Tab-separated table of C-alpha atoms and ligand atoms in Angstrom:
chain	number	residue	atom	x	y	z
A	16	MET	CA	99.211	70.061	114.901
A	17	ALA	CA	98.006	73.125	113.110
A	18	LYS	CA	95.529	71.430	110.823
A	19	GLN	CA	94.258	67.931	110.167
A	20	THR	CA	93.173	66.510	106.831
A	21	ILE	CA	90.265	64.089	106.961
A	22	PHE	CA	89.777	61.754	104.022
A	23	PRO	CA	86.457	60.018	103.406
A	24	ALA	CA	86.293	56.491	104.843
A	25	ARG	CA	84.375	53.299	104.059
A	26	ALA	CA	83.904	51.923	107.562
A	27	ILE	CA	85.027	52.102	111.177
A	28	SER	CA	85.550	48.807	112.992
A	29	GLY	CA	87.178	47.246	116.025
A	30	ALA	CA	87.359	47.948	119.738
A	31	LEU	CA	88.472	51.072	121.551
A	32	SER	CA	88.327	52.729	124.919
A	33	VAL	CA	87.802	56.454	125.226
A	34	PRO	CA	89.606	58.667	127.788
A	35	GLY	CA	88.369	58.834	131.367
A	36	ASP	CA	85.300	60.989	131.905
A	37	LYS	CA	86.189	64.669	132.095
A	38	SER	CA	83.362	65.686	134.437
A	39	ILE	CA	84.096	62.882	136.897
A	40	SER	CA	87.870	63.500	136.796
A	41	HIS	CA	87.437	67.179	137.779
A	42	ARG	CA	85.233	66.222	140.720
A	43	TYR	CA	87.442	63.410	142.003
A	44	ALA	CA	90.487	65.685	141.856
A	45	ILE	CA	88.823	68.556	143.713
A	46	LEU	CA	87.316	66.339	146.418
A	47	ALA	CA	90.596	64.424	146.791
A	48	ALA	CA	92.310	67.772	147.460
A	49	LEU	CA	89.767	68.571	150.206
A	50	ALA	CA	89.969	65.082	151.727
A	51	GLU	CA	92.330	63.848	154.416
A	52	GLY	CA	95.030	61.491	153.187
A	53	ARG	CA	95.983	60.144	149.826
A	54	SER	CA	93.696	59.461	146.890
A	55	GLU	CA	94.653	57.429	143.872
A	56	ILE	CA	92.578	58.042	140.752
A	57	HIS	CA	92.908	55.571	137.886
A	58	ASN	CA	91.991	56.300	134.278
A	59	PHE	CA	92.023	60.021	135.084
A	60	SER	CA	91.108	62.054	132.020
A	61	PRO	CA	94.072	63.222	129.905
A	62	ALA	CA	91.963	66.192	128.777
A	63	ALA	CA	93.670	69.587	128.892
A	64	ASP	CA	90.667	70.779	130.923
A	65	CYS	CA	91.407	68.305	133.722
A	66	ARG	CA	95.099	69.229	133.643
A	67	SER	CA	93.954	72.807	134.282
A	68	THR	CA	92.123	71.656	137.407
A	69	LEU	CA	95.208	69.758	138.627
A	70	GLU	CA	97.439	72.808	138.016
A	71	CYS	CA	95.046	75.051	139.958
A	72	LEU	CA	95.046	72.561	142.844
A	73	ARG	CA	98.864	72.580	142.837
A	74	ARG	CA	98.815	76.377	143.101
A	75	LEU	CA	96.565	75.940	146.138
A	76	GLY	CA	99.292	73.912	147.826
A	77	VAL	CA	98.060	70.419	146.948
A	78	SER	CA	100.624	67.832	145.957
A	79	VAL	CA	99.602	66.061	142.752
A	80	ASP	CA	101.587	63.222	141.141
A	81	ILE	CA	100.697	62.275	137.599
A	82	GLU	CA	101.918	58.998	136.174
A	83	LYS	CA	100.308	58.234	132.820
A	84	ASP	CA	96.576	57.976	133.535
A	85	ARG	CA	97.006	57.523	137.293
A	86	VAL	CA	96.828	60.619	139.464
A	87	CYS	CA	97.767	60.620	143.166
A	88	ILE	CA	96.548	63.523	145.246
A	89	HIS	CA	97.710	64.183	148.786
A	90	GLY	CA	94.624	65.741	150.348
A	91	LYS	CA	94.885	68.798	152.575
A	92	GLY	CA	91.635	68.354	154.476
A	93	LEU	CA	88.653	70.668	154.205
A	94	ARG	CA	90.500	73.679	155.658
A	95	GLY	CA	93.987	72.942	154.339
A	96	LEU	CA	94.245	74.811	151.018
A	97	LYS	CA	96.897	77.558	150.867
A	98	ALA	CA	96.628	81.064	149.404
A	99	PRO	CA	97.913	80.889	145.808
A	100	LYS	CA	100.869	83.119	144.909
A	101	LYS	CA	99.641	83.540	141.330
A	102	LYS	CA	96.348	83.662	139.516
A	103	LEU	CA	94.635	80.305	139.034
A	104	ASP	CA	94.330	79.651	135.307
A	105	ALA	CA	91.384	77.486	134.259
A	106	GLU	CA	92.429	77.965	130.592
A	107	ASN	CA	89.522	76.680	128.421
A	108	SER	CA	87.700	74.852	131.217
A	109	GLY	CA	84.331	76.157	132.414
A	110	THR	CA	84.047	73.257	134.865
A	111	THR	CA	87.381	74.164	136.486
A	112	MET	CA	86.381	77.789	136.898
A	113	ARG	CA	82.840	77.288	138.143
A	114	LEU	CA	83.545	74.379	140.502
A	115	LEU	CA	86.644	76.022	141.977
A	116	ALA	CA	84.711	79.281	142.441
A	117	GLY	CA	82.498	77.301	144.845
A	118	VAL	CA	85.497	75.952	146.764
A	119	LEU	CA	87.379	79.269	146.859
A	120	ALA	CA	84.355	81.288	148.001
A	121	GLY	CA	84.602	79.653	151.438
A	122	GLN	CA	88.362	79.993	152.015
A	123	SER	CA	90.083	82.350	154.425
A	124	PHE	CA	92.296	83.778	151.657
A	125	ALA	CA	91.877	85.715	148.425
A	126	SER	CA	92.361	84.193	144.993
A	127	THR	CA	91.802	85.048	141.347
A	128	LEU	CA	90.437	82.645	138.756
A	129	THR	CA	91.153	83.438	135.145
A	130	GLY	CA	91.015	81.620	131.821
A	131	ASP	CA	91.696	81.844	128.111
A	132	ALA	CA	89.911	84.277	125.774
A	133	SER	CA	86.989	81.874	125.285
A	134	LEU	CA	86.445	81.277	129.008
A	135	ARG	CA	86.763	84.995	129.753
A	136	ARG	CA	83.735	85.549	127.507
A	137	ARG	CA	81.509	82.924	129.183
A	138	PRO	CA	78.766	83.843	131.680
A	139	MET	CA	79.811	83.686	135.339
A	140	ARG	CA	76.943	85.559	136.949
A	141	ARG	CA	75.018	82.286	137.180
A	142	VAL	CA	77.604	81.044	139.681
A	143	MET	CA	78.341	84.410	141.315
A	144	GLU	CA	74.720	85.031	142.301
A	145	PRO	CA	74.083	81.919	144.394
A	146	LEU	CA	77.561	82.151	145.919
A	147	ALA	CA	76.896	85.812	146.846
A	148	GLN	CA	73.686	84.656	148.573
A	149	MET	CA	75.897	82.333	150.608
A	150	GLY	CA	78.013	85.326	151.660
A	151	ALA	CA	80.791	85.028	149.075
A	152	ARG	CA	82.611	88.132	147.922
A	153	ILE	CA	83.422	87.844	144.220
A	154	ARG	CA	84.332	90.626	141.795
A	155	ALA	CA	84.197	90.049	138.073
A	156	ARG	CA	85.003	92.012	134.948
A	157	ASP	CA	81.852	93.946	133.981
A	158	ALA	CA	80.252	92.166	136.972
A	159	GLN	CA	79.875	88.962	134.964
A	160	PHE	CA	83.049	87.727	133.281
A	161	ALA	CA	86.351	86.228	134.433
A	162	PRO	CA	88.807	87.030	135.881
A	163	LEU	CA	86.936	86.380	139.127
A	164	GLU	CA	88.511	87.962	142.196
A	165	ILE	CA	87.352	85.945	145.171
A	166	THR	CA	88.017	87.434	148.601
A	167	GLY	CA	87.045	84.388	150.661
A	168	ALA	CA	84.423	84.641	153.399
A	169	ALA	CA	82.478	82.756	156.040
A	170	LEU	CA	79.580	81.201	154.129
A	171	ASN	CA	76.018	80.467	155.155
A	172	ALA	CA	73.849	77.619	153.847
A	173	ILE	CA	71.117	78.407	151.305
A	174	ASP	CA	68.255	76.675	149.489
A	175	TYR	CA	68.695	77.528	145.846
A	176	SER	CA	66.567	76.836	142.765
A	177	LEU	CA	68.609	76.824	139.585
A	178	PRO	CA	67.087	79.143	136.978
A	179	VAL	CA	69.106	77.480	134.155
A	180	PRO	CA	69.828	73.747	134.339
A	181	SER	CA	73.601	73.517	134.903
A	182	ALA	CA	75.581	70.788	136.602
A	183	GLN	CA	78.478	73.205	136.980
A	184	VAL	CA	76.414	75.732	138.914
A	185	LYS	CA	74.769	73.012	141.014
A	186	SER	CA	78.235	71.636	141.800
A	187	ALA	CA	79.684	75.032	142.699
A	188	ILE	CA	76.900	75.546	145.260
A	189	LEU	CA	77.273	72.047	146.718
A	190	LEU	CA	81.051	72.481	147.016
A	191	ALA	CA	80.584	75.871	148.699
A	192	GLY	CA	78.034	74.145	150.957
A	193	LEU	CA	80.864	72.038	152.403
A	194	PHE	CA	82.165	75.272	153.980
A	195	ALA	CA	78.792	76.501	155.292
A	196	PRO	CA	77.410	75.355	158.662
A	197	GLY	CA	74.036	73.598	158.245
A	198	GLU	CA	72.535	72.161	155.114
A	199	THR	CA	72.802	73.662	151.639
A	200	SER	CA	70.281	72.546	149.059
A	201	VAL	CA	69.933	72.935	145.315
A	202	SER	CA	66.792	72.234	143.276
A	203	GLU	CA	67.025	71.806	139.547
A	204	PRO	CA	64.231	72.110	136.987
A	205	VAL	CA	65.742	69.324	134.867
A	206	ARG	CA	67.982	66.599	136.213
A	207	THR	CA	71.587	67.337	135.188
A	208	ARG	CA	74.619	65.083	135.556
A	209	ASP	CA	74.909	63.941	139.178
A	210	HIS	CA	78.626	63.150	139.404
A	211	THR	CA	79.186	65.688	142.192
A	212	GLU	CA	76.505	64.122	144.360
A	213	LEU	CA	77.888	60.608	143.780
A	214	ALA	CA	81.484	61.712	144.365
A	215	LEU	CA	80.591	63.624	147.544
A	216	ALA	CA	78.984	60.451	148.944
A	217	GLU	CA	82.032	58.429	147.918
A	218	PHE	CA	84.426	60.744	149.795
A	219	GLY	CA	82.209	60.554	152.897
A	220	ALA	CA	80.094	63.725	152.770
A	221	ASP	CA	76.534	63.701	154.030
A	222	VAL	CA	74.630	64.219	150.781
A	223	ARG	CA	71.051	63.309	149.941
A	224	THR	CA	69.127	63.469	146.686
A	225	SER	CA	65.371	63.339	146.448
A	226	GLY	CA	63.560	64.133	143.229
A	227	GLY	CA	65.158	67.222	141.786
A	228	ASN	CA	66.636	68.358	145.106
A	229	VAL	CA	70.144	67.740	146.487
A	230	ARG	CA	71.210	68.585	150.055
A	231	VAL	CA	74.694	68.550	151.491
A	232	ALA	CA	75.773	69.085	155.084
A	233	GLY	CA	78.589	71.538	155.810
A	234	GLY	CA	81.841	70.685	157.589
A	235	PRO	CA	82.279	67.006	156.741
A	236	ARG	CA	85.499	65.078	157.173
A	237	LEU	CA	86.279	63.794	153.685
A	238	GLU	CA	88.554	60.799	153.300
A	239	GLY	CA	91.029	59.958	150.538
A	240	ARG	CA	89.952	57.147	148.221
A	241	GLN	CA	91.093	54.739	145.518
A	242	LEU	CA	88.943	55.457	142.507
A	243	ALA	CA	88.636	54.549	138.838
A	244	VAL	CA	87.070	56.843	136.251
A	245	PRO	CA	84.902	55.291	133.508
A	246	GLY	CA	85.305	56.298	129.854
A	247	ASP	CA	83.726	59.556	128.756
A	248	ILE	CA	80.431	58.987	126.926
A	249	SER	CA	80.670	62.521	125.529
A	250	SER	CA	83.891	61.434	123.765
A	251	ALA	CA	82.428	58.053	122.778
A	252	VAL	CA	79.631	59.796	120.864
A	253	PHE	CA	82.007	60.774	118.037
A	254	PHE	CA	82.819	57.102	117.419
A	255	LEU	CA	79.175	56.033	117.709
A	256	ALA	CA	78.322	58.656	115.096
A	257	ALA	CA	81.171	57.562	112.796
A	258	ALA	CA	79.834	53.983	112.918
A	259	LEU	CA	76.350	55.230	112.047
A	260	ILE	CA	77.615	57.293	109.109
A	261	LEU	CA	79.896	54.680	107.515
A	262	PRO	CA	78.258	51.543	106.021
A	263	GLY	CA	79.747	48.228	107.164
A	264	SER	CA	80.895	49.649	110.518
A	265	ASN	CA	80.964	47.588	113.667
A	266	LEU	CA	82.436	49.049	116.876
A	267	LEU	CA	82.832	48.162	120.518
A	268	ILE	CA	83.590	50.914	123.035
A	269	THR	CA	84.792	49.320	126.246
A	270	GLY	CA	84.519	50.676	129.789
A	271	CYS	CA	82.280	53.574	128.845
A	272	GLY	CA	80.500	55.601	131.533
A	273	LEU	CA	76.769	54.824	131.579
A	274	ASN	CA	75.545	57.075	134.369
A	275	PRO	CA	71.797	57.487	133.617
A	276	THR	CA	72.136	61.296	133.748
A	277	ARG	CA	74.498	61.039	130.747
A	278	THR	CA	72.992	58.285	128.584
A	279	ALA	CA	70.184	60.282	126.922
A	280	ILE	CA	72.379	60.243	123.806
A	281	LEU	CA	72.096	56.435	123.615
A	282	ASP	CA	68.299	56.635	123.930
A	283	VAL	CA	68.070	59.294	121.222
A	284	LEU	CA	70.302	57.389	118.804
A	285	ALA	CA	68.407	54.150	119.477
A	286	THR	CA	65.071	55.898	118.872
A	287	MET	CA	66.451	57.144	115.543
A	288	GLY	CA	67.271	53.542	114.565
A	289	ALA	CA	70.808	52.956	115.853
A	290	PRO	CA	71.455	49.329	116.857
A	291	ILE	CA	73.150	49.841	120.229
A	292	SER	CA	73.683	47.171	122.857
A	293	LEU	CA	75.208	47.383	126.302
A	294	VAL	CA	77.170	44.534	127.877
A	295	ASN	CA	79.323	43.973	130.960
A	296	VAL	CA	77.545	46.720	132.873
A	297	GLU	CA	79.122	47.340	136.287
A	298	MET	CA	78.857	49.879	139.073
A	299	HIS	CA	81.913	51.444	140.729
A	300	HIS	CA	81.736	54.299	143.223
A	301	GLY	CA	78.065	54.810	142.316
A	302	GLU	CA	78.903	55.257	138.615
A	303	LEU	CA	77.653	52.758	136.036
A	304	SER	CA	79.923	51.732	133.175
A	305	GLY	CA	80.001	49.054	130.493
A	306	ASP	CA	80.787	48.161	126.896
A	307	VAL	CA	78.766	49.780	124.132
A	308	ALA	CA	78.393	47.915	120.837
A	309	ILE	CA	77.100	49.622	117.707
A	310	CYS	CA	76.925	48.900	114.001
A	311	HIS	CA	75.888	50.885	110.978
A	312	ALA	CA	72.190	51.466	110.312
A	313	PRO	CA	70.102	54.095	108.555
A	314	LEU	CA	69.093	56.934	110.859
A	315	ALA	CA	65.669	58.559	110.947
A	316	GLY	CA	66.719	61.955	112.382
A	317	GLY	CA	64.224	64.062	114.308
A	318	VAL	CA	63.733	67.015	116.644
A	319	ILE	CA	65.533	67.519	119.965
A	320	SER	CA	63.927	70.105	122.248
A	321	GLY	CA	62.686	70.763	125.781
A	322	PRO	CA	64.201	69.149	128.874
A	323	LEU	CA	66.182	66.656	126.792
A	324	VAL	CA	68.504	69.438	125.684
A	325	ALA	CA	70.130	69.789	129.126
A	326	GLN	CA	70.774	66.044	129.245
A	327	LEU	CA	72.414	66.009	125.824
A	328	ILE	CA	74.157	69.343	125.988
A	329	ASP	CA	77.654	68.120	125.063
A	330	GLU	CA	76.385	65.700	122.426
A	331	LEU	CA	74.363	68.262	120.452
A	332	PRO	CA	77.224	69.258	118.098
A	333	MET	CA	77.612	65.655	116.968
A	334	LEU	CA	73.841	65.166	116.658
A	335	ALA	CA	73.564	68.293	114.495
A	336	ALA	CA	76.437	67.109	112.291
A	337	LEU	CA	74.649	63.768	111.839
A	338	GLY	CA	71.747	65.673	110.242
A	339	PRO	CA	72.876	65.346	106.596
A	340	PHE	CA	73.165	61.563	107.052
A	341	THR	CA	69.577	61.108	108.307
A	342	GLU	CA	66.278	60.625	106.459
A	343	GLN	CA	64.404	63.566	108.024
A	344	GLY	CA	67.321	65.765	109.061
A	345	MET	CA	68.004	67.000	112.600
A	346	GLU	CA	66.431	69.945	114.313
A	347	ILE	CA	67.656	71.221	117.685
A	348	ARG	CA	65.598	73.821	119.589
A	349	ASP	CA	65.509	75.271	123.151
A	350	ALA	CA	69.310	75.099	123.104
A	351	ARG	CA	70.311	78.748	123.526
A	352	GLU	CA	72.931	77.490	126.007
A	353	LEU	CA	74.957	76.250	123.046
A	354	ARG	CA	75.767	79.871	122.247
A	355	VAL	CA	77.746	80.291	125.488
A	356	LYS	CA	79.863	77.133	125.387
A	357	GLU	CA	83.562	77.020	124.374
A	358	SER	CA	82.331	78.739	121.185
A	359	ASP	CA	78.935	79.848	119.930
A	360	ARG	CA	78.216	76.275	118.910
A	361	ILE	CA	75.046	77.103	116.966
A	362	ALA	CA	76.896	79.597	114.757
A	363	ALA	CA	79.996	77.381	114.466
A	364	LEU	CA	77.938	74.354	113.398
A	365	ALA	CA	75.818	76.331	110.943
A	366	GLU	CA	78.884	77.882	109.326
A	367	ASN	CA	80.929	74.708	109.020
A	368	LEU	CA	78.107	72.388	107.957
A	369	ARG	CA	77.155	74.929	105.257
A	370	ARG	CA	80.761	74.977	104.078
A	371	MET	CA	80.397	71.217	103.599
A	372	GLY	CA	77.280	71.757	101.512
A	373	ALA	CA	74.621	71.049	104.158
A	374	LYS	CA	71.363	73.002	104.108
A	375	VAL	CA	71.145	74.665	107.514
A	376	GLU	CA	68.624	77.042	109.033
A	377	GLU	CA	69.847	78.869	112.143
A	378	PHE	CA	67.554	79.989	114.985
A	379	PRO	CA	68.355	81.954	118.158
A	380	ASP	CA	67.880	78.718	120.132
A	381	GLY	CA	69.117	76.080	117.725
A	382	LEU	CA	69.384	74.925	114.151
A	383	LYS	CA	67.778	72.693	111.548
A	384	VAL	CA	69.999	70.608	109.302
A	385	LYS	CA	68.378	69.044	106.222
A	386	GLY	CA	68.666	65.286	105.748
A	387	LYS	CA	69.935	63.093	102.926
A	388	SER	CA	67.542	64.482	100.320
A	389	ALA	CA	69.548	67.753	100.372
A	390	GLY	CA	72.519	65.877	98.862
A	391	LYS	CA	75.844	64.442	100.006
A	392	LEU	CA	78.314	66.534	101.986
A	393	ARG	CA	81.511	67.578	100.231
A	394	GLY	CA	84.940	68.038	101.735
A	395	ALA	CA	85.625	71.593	102.915
A	396	LYS	CA	87.838	73.784	105.079
A	397	VAL	CA	86.468	73.645	108.611
A	398	ASP	CA	87.123	76.329	111.229
A	399	PRO	CA	86.218	74.860	114.642
A	400	ARG	CA	86.720	78.279	116.315
A	401	GLY	CA	89.019	76.683	118.875
A	402	ASP	CA	86.199	74.439	120.124
A	403	HIS	CA	87.090	70.779	120.673
A	404	ARG	CA	83.593	69.396	120.147
A	405	ILE	CA	83.094	71.335	116.897
A	406	ALA	CA	86.447	70.041	115.590
A	407	MET	CA	85.560	66.412	116.378
A	408	ALA	CA	81.927	66.610	115.176
A	409	CYS	CA	82.990	68.121	111.831
A	410	ALA	CA	85.839	65.596	111.459
A	411	VAL	CA	83.331	62.747	111.825
A	412	ALA	CA	80.938	64.318	109.313
A	413	ALA	CA	83.916	64.712	106.951
A	414	LEU	CA	84.412	60.923	106.966
A	415	GLY	CA	81.124	60.605	105.109
A	416	ALA	CA	81.711	63.495	102.679
A	417	GLU	CA	82.967	63.456	99.085
A	418	GLY	CA	86.605	64.558	98.958
A	419	PRO	CA	88.985	65.515	101.775
A	420	SER	CA	88.309	68.135	104.444
A	421	VAL	CA	90.823	70.209	106.356
A	422	ILE	CA	90.153	70.955	110.017
A	423	ARG	CA	91.958	74.130	111.012
A	424	ASP	CA	93.557	74.304	114.470
A	425	ALA	CA	92.617	70.650	115.051
A	426	ALA	CA	94.815	70.475	118.176
A	427	CYS	CA	91.922	72.021	120.106
A	428	ALA	CA	90.482	68.461	120.317
A	429	ALA	CA	92.980	67.957	123.183
A	430	VAL	CA	90.737	70.030	125.431
A	431	SER	CA	88.788	66.795	125.960
A	432	PHE	CA	90.428	64.086	123.814
A	433	PRO	CA	94.189	64.460	123.115
A	434	ASN	CA	94.483	61.312	120.931
A	435	PHE	CA	91.253	61.741	119.037
A	436	PHE	CA	92.702	61.850	115.516
A	437	THR	CA	95.136	58.952	115.977
A	438	THR	CA	92.464	56.787	117.644
A	439	LEU	CA	90.088	57.526	114.770
A	440	ASP	CA	92.716	56.791	112.139
A	441	GLN	CA	93.560	53.387	113.630
A	442	LEU	CA	89.963	52.164	113.303
A	443	LEU	CA	89.076	53.464	109.841
A	444	ALA	CA	88.997	51.459	106.616
A	445	ARG	CA	89.453	53.569	103.487
B	17	S3P	C1	79.665	69.950	132.883
B	17	S3P	C2	78.412	70.493	132.765
B	17	S3P	C3	77.873	71.024	131.507
B	17	S3P	C4	78.676	70.527	130.314
B	17	S3P	C5	80.157	70.642	130.535
B	17	S3P	C6	80.580	69.817	131.733
B	17	S3P	C7	80.129	69.464	134.193
B	17	S3P	O1	77.961	72.443	131.543
B	17	S3P	O2	78.303	71.225	129.138
B	17	S3P	O3	80.850	70.187	129.390
B	17	S3P	O4	81.142	68.760	134.268
B	17	S3P	O5	79.444	69.790	135.179
B	17	S3P	P1	76.792	73.349	132.181
B	17	S3P	O6	76.814	73.169	133.656
B	17	S3P	O7	77.158	74.762	131.793
B	17	S3P	O8	75.518	72.890	131.534
């Protein structure tokens, strides 16, 4: 699929489920590989990113069987990974690279983690520094970019305060902590997603969270598990936004992850006027999930800044693209991190929303998108710069534009949501 044409739509209605959560799938796969015995993971994410993690685990000698959305992993135990014969390719996945860096730092063999052109431009020093404090030996291109050459070393426990809120960095340190005698702890300035902590507990590690601090004990015996992954709220957001843009919409997203460290997006949308209700809320393996109902309503818009940014990091592209459909417009600040994601998301959003006729002001740490008074969007050629979330956010905005839009290189959506365009198409009324 080289490009995708998006025609304006009248409404989006019906029920859908979104793919299994990407963040949780990575963590379950990695911990299953380090556990003893077999793990069976249901509703495993079909995202290309999670496939990258599974392929890396295979190269480390782990047997992985994939049957539709069920993944069986035959764990090797904490010390059972094998030296890979080839480089480990994380492709587009920052989570794969940073989490595996934590695991590989404590092995008795050398390995190299690489990725695609986008991942090879993303900052790795944030993970290299704490791991080096633990005794890891990691060499990087220009001392900060992948490929990462990891020699493998005996690690020591540390107490680390994260300078930048990042669940990936926190997770890398906690995973490395499994290989360090004693207790490793990480403190975070803002609470980020806690899937690693919950998954570690589920597999039997000794992990404790108190306030903004997480501690894990080294050398646990992890045990294989039967697990089910809830739907990915960061994928659901595109459908929530479509329902808010298109009058007459009424949607139900079933089995969606509702972990409180991920639901800031629901609070923000509700504060802006979105009628959202949650039903059938359940807890499995420490993770909340449930059905999310939404219907169309006018949106106020507003400013997103400060600590909220870290809790909404993956939803910011969609929030920015909602700007032209709101009364006051959307302003996002304190979000410099968006410049070092799969693309420079601030620049990519500003460029593509302007192409659609939006009035956008760009700042080093964010952007301001004018609301409805600046006029209706018009169909345009969108270049998502190979970034899945930019492709999907612009496609949703295009549903509410005048005239068709063409999303270039739309296949990049598969990085998190392989069936995004067909799922969308099935629910739209034109
Ligand atoms: C993720 C953490 C976030 C997020 C990414 C997934 C994770 O990245 O943007 O999509 O699974 O831990 P950072 O840790 O860089 O904030």
